[in-house]
Amino acid sequence: MTDALFLTSDDVAGLATPGEYVDAVREGYRQRGTGAPAEPRTTLVNDDPSGMLTGYSAILPETGAMGGYMYTAGFGAGDAWFVTPLFDAESGEPLALVDGASMNPFKTGAVGAVGVDALAREDATTLAVIGSGAQARGQLKATATVRDLETVWVYSPTKANRESFAAEMNEKLDASVAAVASSAAAVENADVVVTATTASEPVFDGDLLEDGAHVTAMGQYHPKKRELDATTVERATYVPDLRERMTRDAGSFRFALESGAITEDHVHAELGEVVAGEKPGRASADEITVFDSGGTAIETVASAYMLYEKADAKGLGSPVSLSPASEALTGE
C-alpha cells in the first residue's frame, strides 16, 4: 500500500499566490519546450443526459511529477467536478489527489500570464479584459504579476457584472480598473488584450488592435468556441500552448484556416519553445502577438505539484491508501 495525499478545495484555497502559480507554470512550459510529453484534451460528449467528460495529461520530468486533469460538466446535476491525480515521475507512485476546481482560475490565469510575459512588450501598461467571471479574475490577477499595469479596461455584456468586477479588482490591484461600455472601447489603445469568455463568435474587431499589441485568448478549447476573428489571427504571430491542438479544438485558428486567411504554417511556435528559448518570441515593438490558451495538463501538473509540496509542508490534507497492481491485480 502507498499513501497519497488527498487535498480538498479548502486545503488548496489561498495556499499559493498568483505569482507562485505563474512561476510554477512557467517552469512547466520551459520543460515542455525542451521535450516534456503532453497531450491535448480529449472530450467525450453525451447527449442524454447532456454532458461531457474531459481529460488530458502531461509529464514534467524535472519537476518530478506527472498526471493530468479529468472533469465532468453537465449531465443530470448540471454542474462540474474537477479532479487532478498526481504521480511521482520517477517511481510512478501516486502522490496526491487534488480537488481541482478552486485552483482552476489560478492555474489557467498563470498560463495566460506566462504567455503575456513571453510575448507582450516589456513596457506594456494598459490591459483590456473581455469577460468578468472567475476566469477573467484569475487572468487579471496573474497578469498583474508579470507587467506593471497602470490601466485596466473591463468589458462584458452585462453592465452590472463588468462594473462589479471592475470595482472589486480596482480595490485589489495597484492599477486603475474601470468598466467600459463596449469591447471596442476596451481594446483600442490596449497594450495587452485578454479574452476570458465562452464565446462562439469573436468578442472584438481585430482591426482595432494597435500595432505592438499582445492578445491572450483563453476560451479556445472547442471547435465552436471562437473569441478571435480571422483578422486578429491573420495579423498576429501566433503561439499556442500545444501545436497539436490547433486543428483539433482551437476554434479561432480553425475558422481562420477554413476561411483561407491563413495556412497551417501560421503557427509560429509553442509557448514552451519560446519560454525555453528554443524559438524566438516577439521580434519587434510593432508586432502583434497572440497566445492561444486552450488548456493543457502542463499548467495543471505544475500547479498541483506546487500545491502538493506546500500542503505537505503545512500538514494539510488527508492520506488515501492505494494498492499497487503487484498486490491488488490478482483476479482472485
Coordinates of C-alpha atoms in Angstrom, one line a residue:
M1 CA 0.0 0.0 0.0
T2 CA 1.1 3.6 -0.7
D3 CA -0.3 6.7 0.9
A4 CA -1.2 9.6 -1.4
L5 CA -2.4 13.0 -0.1
F6 CA -6.0 14.0 -0.7
L7 CA -6.3 17.7 -0.9
T8 CA -9.8 19.3 -0.7
S9 CA -10.8 22.6 -2.3
D10 CA -10.5 24.2 1.2
D11 CA -7.0 22.7 1.6
V12 CA -5.7 24.4 -1.6
A13 CA -7.7 27.6 -1.5
G14 CA -5.4 30.5 -0.7
L15 CA -2.4 28.2 -0.4
A16 CA -0.4 29.9 -3.1
T17 CA -0.2 33.4 -4.5
P18 CA -0.9 34.2 -8.2
G19 CA 2.9 34.8 -8.6
E20 CA 3.7 31.4 -7.2
Y21 CA 1.3 29.8 -9.7
V22 CA 2.9 31.8 -12.5
D23 CA 6.4 30.7 -11.5
A24 CA 5.4 27.0 -11.4
V25 CA 3.6 27.1 -14.7
R26 CA 6.4 29.0 -16.4
E27 CA 8.8 26.2 -15.3
G28 CA 6.4 23.6 -16.6
Y29 CA 6.3 25.2 -20.0
R30 CA 10.1 25.5 -20.1
Q31 CA 10.2 21.8 -19.7
R32 CA 7.6 21.3 -22.4
G33 CA 9.8 23.4 -24.7
T34 CA 12.7 21.0 -24.2
G35 CA 10.6 17.9 -24.9
A36 CA 8.4 17.1 -21.9
P37 CA 5.4 15.0 -23.0
A38 CA 1.9 16.5 -23.1
E39 CA -1.2 15.7 -25.0
P40 CA -4.2 17.9 -25.9
R41 CA -7.5 17.3 -24.2
T42 CA -9.9 14.5 -25.1
T43 CA -13.6 15.3 -24.7
L44 CA -16.4 12.7 -24.8
V45 CA -19.8 14.2 -25.3
N46 CA -23.0 12.6 -24.1
D47 CA -26.5 13.5 -25.5
D48 CA -28.9 12.2 -22.9
P49 CA -28.4 13.4 -20.3
S50 CA -26.4 16.2 -21.9
G51 CA -22.8 16.5 -20.6
M52 CA -19.1 16.0 -21.3
L53 CA -16.2 14.1 -19.8
T54 CA -12.8 15.7 -20.5
G55 CA -9.3 14.6 -19.6
Y56 CA -5.6 15.4 -20.5
S57 CA -2.2 14.5 -19.2
A58 CA 1.5 15.6 -19.0
I59 CA 4.8 14.6 -17.6
L60 CA 7.2 17.1 -16.1
P61 CA 10.4 15.2 -15.6
E62 CA 12.4 17.9 -13.9
T63 CA 9.6 18.8 -11.6
G64 CA 9.3 15.1 -10.8
A65 CA 5.6 14.9 -11.3
M66 CA 3.1 13.7 -13.9
G67 CA -0.6 13.5 -14.0
G68 CA -3.5 15.4 -15.5
Y69 CA -7.0 16.7 -15.2
M70 CA -10.3 15.0 -15.5
Y71 CA -13.6 16.8 -15.2
T72 CA -17.2 16.4 -16.0
A73 CA -19.7 19.1 -16.8
G74 CA -23.5 19.0 -17.3
F75 CA -25.2 15.6 -17.0
G76 CA -28.2 15.4 -14.6
A77 CA -26.7 17.6 -11.9
G78 CA -26.0 20.5 -14.3
D79 CA -22.7 21.1 -12.5
A80 CA -19.0 20.4 -12.9
W81 CA -16.3 18.5 -11.0
F82 CA -12.6 18.7 -11.4
V83 CA -10.1 16.1 -10.2
T84 CA -6.3 16.0 -10.6
P85 CA -4.4 12.8 -9.9
L86 CA -0.7 13.4 -9.4
F87 CA 2.1 10.8 -9.6
D88 CA 5.9 10.7 -9.0
A89 CA 7.6 11.0 -12.4
E90 CA 10.4 8.6 -11.4
S91 CA 8.7 5.9 -9.4
G92 CA 5.2 6.2 -10.9
E93 CA 3.7 6.1 -7.4
P94 CA 0.7 8.2 -6.6
L95 CA 1.5 11.5 -4.7
A96 CA -1.8 13.3 -4.4
L97 CA -5.4 13.5 -5.5
V98 CA -6.5 17.2 -5.7
D99 CA -10.0 18.6 -5.9
G100 CA -9.1 20.8 -8.8
A101 CA -12.0 23.3 -9.0
S102 CA -10.6 26.1 -6.8
M103 CA -7.1 26.0 -8.4
N104 CA -8.6 26.2 -11.9
P105 CA -8.8 30.0 -12.4
F106 CA -5.3 30.4 -10.8
K107 CA -3.5 27.8 -13.0
T108 CA -5.4 29.0 -16.1
G109 CA -4.6 32.6 -15.2
A110 CA -1.0 31.6 -14.7
V111 CA -0.5 30.2 -18.2
G112 CA -2.1 33.3 -19.6
A113 CA 0.3 35.4 -17.7
V114 CA 3.2 33.3 -18.9
G115 CA 2.0 34.0 -22.4
V116 CA 1.9 37.7 -21.7
D117 CA 5.4 37.6 -20.1
A118 CA 6.8 35.7 -23.1
L119 CA 5.2 37.7 -25.9
A120 CA 4.0 41.1 -24.8
R121 CA 6.1 44.2 -24.9
E122 CA 8.2 44.8 -21.8
D123 CA 6.7 48.3 -21.4
A124 CA 3.1 47.2 -21.7
T125 CA 1.0 49.1 -19.1
T126 CA -2.6 49.1 -20.4
L127 CA -4.7 46.0 -20.3
A128 CA -8.1 45.2 -21.8
V129 CA -10.1 42.3 -20.2
I130 CA -13.0 40.9 -22.1
G131 CA -15.0 38.8 -19.6
S132 CA -15.9 39.3 -15.9
G133 CA -16.2 35.8 -14.4
A134 CA -13.9 33.6 -12.4
Q135 CA -11.5 33.0 -15.3
A136 CA -11.2 36.8 -16.0
R137 CA -10.4 37.3 -12.3
G138 CA -7.7 34.7 -12.5
Q139 CA -6.2 36.1 -15.7
L140 CA -6.1 39.7 -14.4
K141 CA -4.5 38.7 -11.0
A142 CA -1.8 36.7 -12.7
T143 CA -1.1 39.2 -15.5
A144 CA -0.6 41.9 -12.9
T145 CA 2.4 39.8 -11.6
V146 CA 4.3 40.0 -14.9
R147 CA 3.7 43.6 -16.1
D148 CA 3.5 46.9 -14.2
L149 CA -0.1 47.6 -15.2
E150 CA -1.4 51.2 -14.9
T151 CA -4.8 51.0 -16.5
V152 CA -7.2 48.1 -17.0
W153 CA -10.4 48.4 -19.1
V154 CA -13.0 45.7 -18.5
Y155 CA -15.9 44.8 -20.8
S156 CA -18.5 42.0 -20.6
P157 CA -22.1 42.2 -22.0
T158 CA -23.9 42.6 -18.6
K159 CA -23.3 46.0 -17.2
A160 CA -23.8 45.0 -13.6
N161 CA -21.2 42.2 -13.9
R162 CA -18.5 44.3 -15.5
E163 CA -19.0 47.2 -13.0
S164 CA -18.9 44.8 -10.1
F165 CA -15.8 43.1 -11.4
A166 CA -14.0 46.4 -12.0
A167 CA -14.9 47.8 -8.6
E168 CA -13.6 44.6 -6.9
M169 CA -10.3 44.4 -8.9
N170 CA -9.8 48.2 -8.5
E171 CA -9.6 47.6 -4.8
K172 CA -7.2 44.6 -5.1
L173 CA -4.7 45.9 -7.7
D174 CA -2.4 48.9 -7.9
A175 CA -3.7 49.6 -11.4
S176 CA -6.8 51.7 -12.1
V177 CA -9.5 49.3 -13.2
A178 CA -12.7 50.6 -14.8
A179 CA -15.6 49.1 -16.8
V180 CA -16.4 50.3 -20.3
A181 CA -19.5 50.0 -22.5
S182 CA -18.0 48.0 -25.4
S183 CA -15.2 45.7 -26.3
A184 CA -14.0 48.3 -28.8
A185 CA -13.6 50.8 -26.0
A186 CA -11.5 48.3 -24.1
V187 CA -9.3 47.1 -27.0
E188 CA -8.5 50.4 -28.6
N189 CA -5.0 51.6 -27.4
A190 CA -4.6 48.5 -25.2
D191 CA -1.1 47.1 -25.0
V192 CA -2.4 43.7 -23.9
V193 CA -5.9 42.2 -24.5
V194 CA -7.1 39.2 -22.5
T195 CA -10.2 37.3 -23.5
A196 CA -11.7 35.1 -20.9
T197 CA -15.1 34.1 -22.3
T198 CA -17.1 31.1 -23.6
A199 CA -17.9 33.0 -26.8
S200 CA -18.8 31.2 -30.0
E201 CA -18.4 34.5 -32.0
P202 CA -15.4 37.0 -32.0
V203 CA -15.5 39.3 -29.0
F204 CA -13.7 42.2 -30.7
D205 CA -12.7 43.5 -34.1
G206 CA -9.2 42.6 -35.0
D207 CA -8.7 45.8 -37.0
L208 CA -8.9 47.7 -33.7
L209 CA -5.7 46.1 -32.3
E210 CA -2.9 48.6 -32.1
D211 CA 0.5 47.7 -33.7
G212 CA 2.5 46.1 -30.9
A213 CA -0.4 44.7 -29.0
H214 CA -0.5 41.2 -27.5
V215 CA -3.6 39.1 -27.1
T216 CA -4.0 36.1 -24.7
A217 CA -7.2 34.2 -25.6
M218 CA -8.1 31.5 -23.1
G219 CA -11.5 30.5 -24.4
Q220 CA -10.2 28.5 -27.3
Y221 CA -10.9 25.0 -26.2
H222 CA -13.6 23.8 -28.6
P223 CA -14.0 23.9 -32.4
K224 CA -17.1 26.1 -31.9
K225 CA -15.6 28.5 -29.4
R226 CA -14.2 31.5 -31.3
E227 CA -13.1 34.6 -29.3
L228 CA -10.9 35.9 -32.1
D229 CA -11.8 36.9 -35.6
A230 CA -9.8 35.9 -38.7
T231 CA -8.3 39.3 -38.9
T232 CA -6.7 39.0 -35.5
V233 CA -5.4 35.6 -36.3
E234 CA -4.0 36.7 -39.6
R235 CA -2.3 39.8 -38.3
A236 CA -0.6 38.0 -35.4
T237 CA 2.5 36.0 -34.7
Y238 CA 0.5 33.0 -33.4
V239 CA 1.7 30.9 -30.5
P240 CA -0.5 28.1 -28.9
D241 CA 0.1 26.1 -25.8
L242 CA 0.2 22.9 -27.9
R243 CA 0.7 22.8 -31.6
E244 CA -1.3 19.6 -31.9
R245 CA -4.4 21.4 -30.6
M246 CA -4.6 23.9 -33.5
T247 CA -6.6 21.8 -36.0
R248 CA -8.4 19.9 -33.3
D249 CA -10.2 22.3 -30.9
A250 CA -8.7 25.8 -31.4
G251 CA -11.9 27.4 -32.8
S252 CA -10.5 30.8 -33.9
F253 CA -7.5 29.2 -35.6
R254 CA -9.7 26.6 -37.3
F255 CA -12.1 29.2 -38.6
A256 CA -9.3 31.4 -40.0
L257 CA -7.7 28.3 -41.6
E258 CA -11.0 27.2 -43.2
S259 CA -11.7 30.8 -44.4
G260 CA -8.4 30.9 -46.2
A261 CA -7.0 33.7 -44.1
I262 CA -4.0 31.6 -43.0
T263 CA -2.4 28.2 -43.6
E264 CA -1.3 25.6 -41.0
D265 CA 2.2 27.1 -41.2
H266 CA 0.8 30.2 -39.5
V267 CA 1.7 28.6 -36.1
H268 CA 5.0 30.3 -35.1
A269 CA 5.9 28.2 -32.1
E270 CA 4.5 26.5 -29.0
L271 CA 4.6 28.6 -25.8
G272 CA 7.1 26.2 -24.2
E273 CA 9.5 26.6 -27.1
V274 CA 9.5 30.4 -26.6
V275 CA 9.8 30.1 -22.8
A276 CA 12.7 27.7 -23.2
G277 CA 14.5 29.9 -25.7
E278 CA 14.2 27.3 -28.4
K279 CA 12.2 29.6 -30.7
P280 CA 12.1 33.4 -30.7
G281 CA 9.1 35.3 -29.3
R282 CA 8.3 38.9 -30.2
A283 CA 10.7 40.2 -32.9
S284 CA 9.7 43.9 -32.9
A285 CA 7.9 46.5 -31.0
D286 CA 5.1 46.9 -33.5
E287 CA 4.5 43.2 -34.0
I288 CA 1.0 41.8 -32.9
T289 CA 1.2 38.5 -31.0
V290 CA -1.4 36.0 -29.9
F291 CA -1.2 33.3 -27.3
D292 CA -3.9 30.7 -27.8
S293 CA -4.6 29.0 -24.5
G294 CA -7.0 26.1 -24.8
G295 CA -5.8 24.4 -21.6
T296 CA -3.3 21.6 -21.1
A297 CA -2.1 19.4 -18.2
I298 CA 1.2 21.2 -18.2
E299 CA -0.2 24.1 -16.1
T300 CA -2.3 21.6 -14.1
V301 CA 0.5 19.3 -13.1
A302 CA 2.9 22.2 -12.4
S303 CA 0.3 23.9 -10.2
A304 CA -0.9 20.7 -8.5
Y305 CA 2.7 19.7 -7.6
M306 CA 3.4 23.2 -6.2
L307 CA 0.3 23.0 -4.1
Y308 CA 1.1 19.4 -3.0
E309 CA 4.5 20.5 -1.7
K310 CA 3.1 23.5 0.1
A311 CA 0.3 21.4 1.6
D312 CA 2.6 18.6 2.7
A313 CA 4.9 21.1 4.4
K314 CA 2.0 22.6 6.3
G315 CA 0.5 19.3 7.3
L316 CA -2.7 19.8 5.2
G317 CA -4.7 17.1 3.5
S318 CA -5.6 13.6 4.5
P319 CA -3.9 10.3 3.5
V320 CA -5.5 8.0 0.9
S321 CA -4.1 4.4 0.6
L322 CA -3.8 2.9 -2.8
S323 CA -2.6 -0.7 -3.6
P324 CA -0.1 -1.3 -6.4
A325 CA -1.0 -3.7 -9.2
S326 CA 1.6 -6.2 -7.9
E327 CA -0.6 -6.7 -4.8
A328 CA -4.1 -6.0 -6.0
L329 CA -4.3 -7.1 -9.6
T330 CA -4.8 -10.8 -8.8
G331 CA -8.1 -11.7 -10.3
E332 CA -9.0 -13.5 -7.0

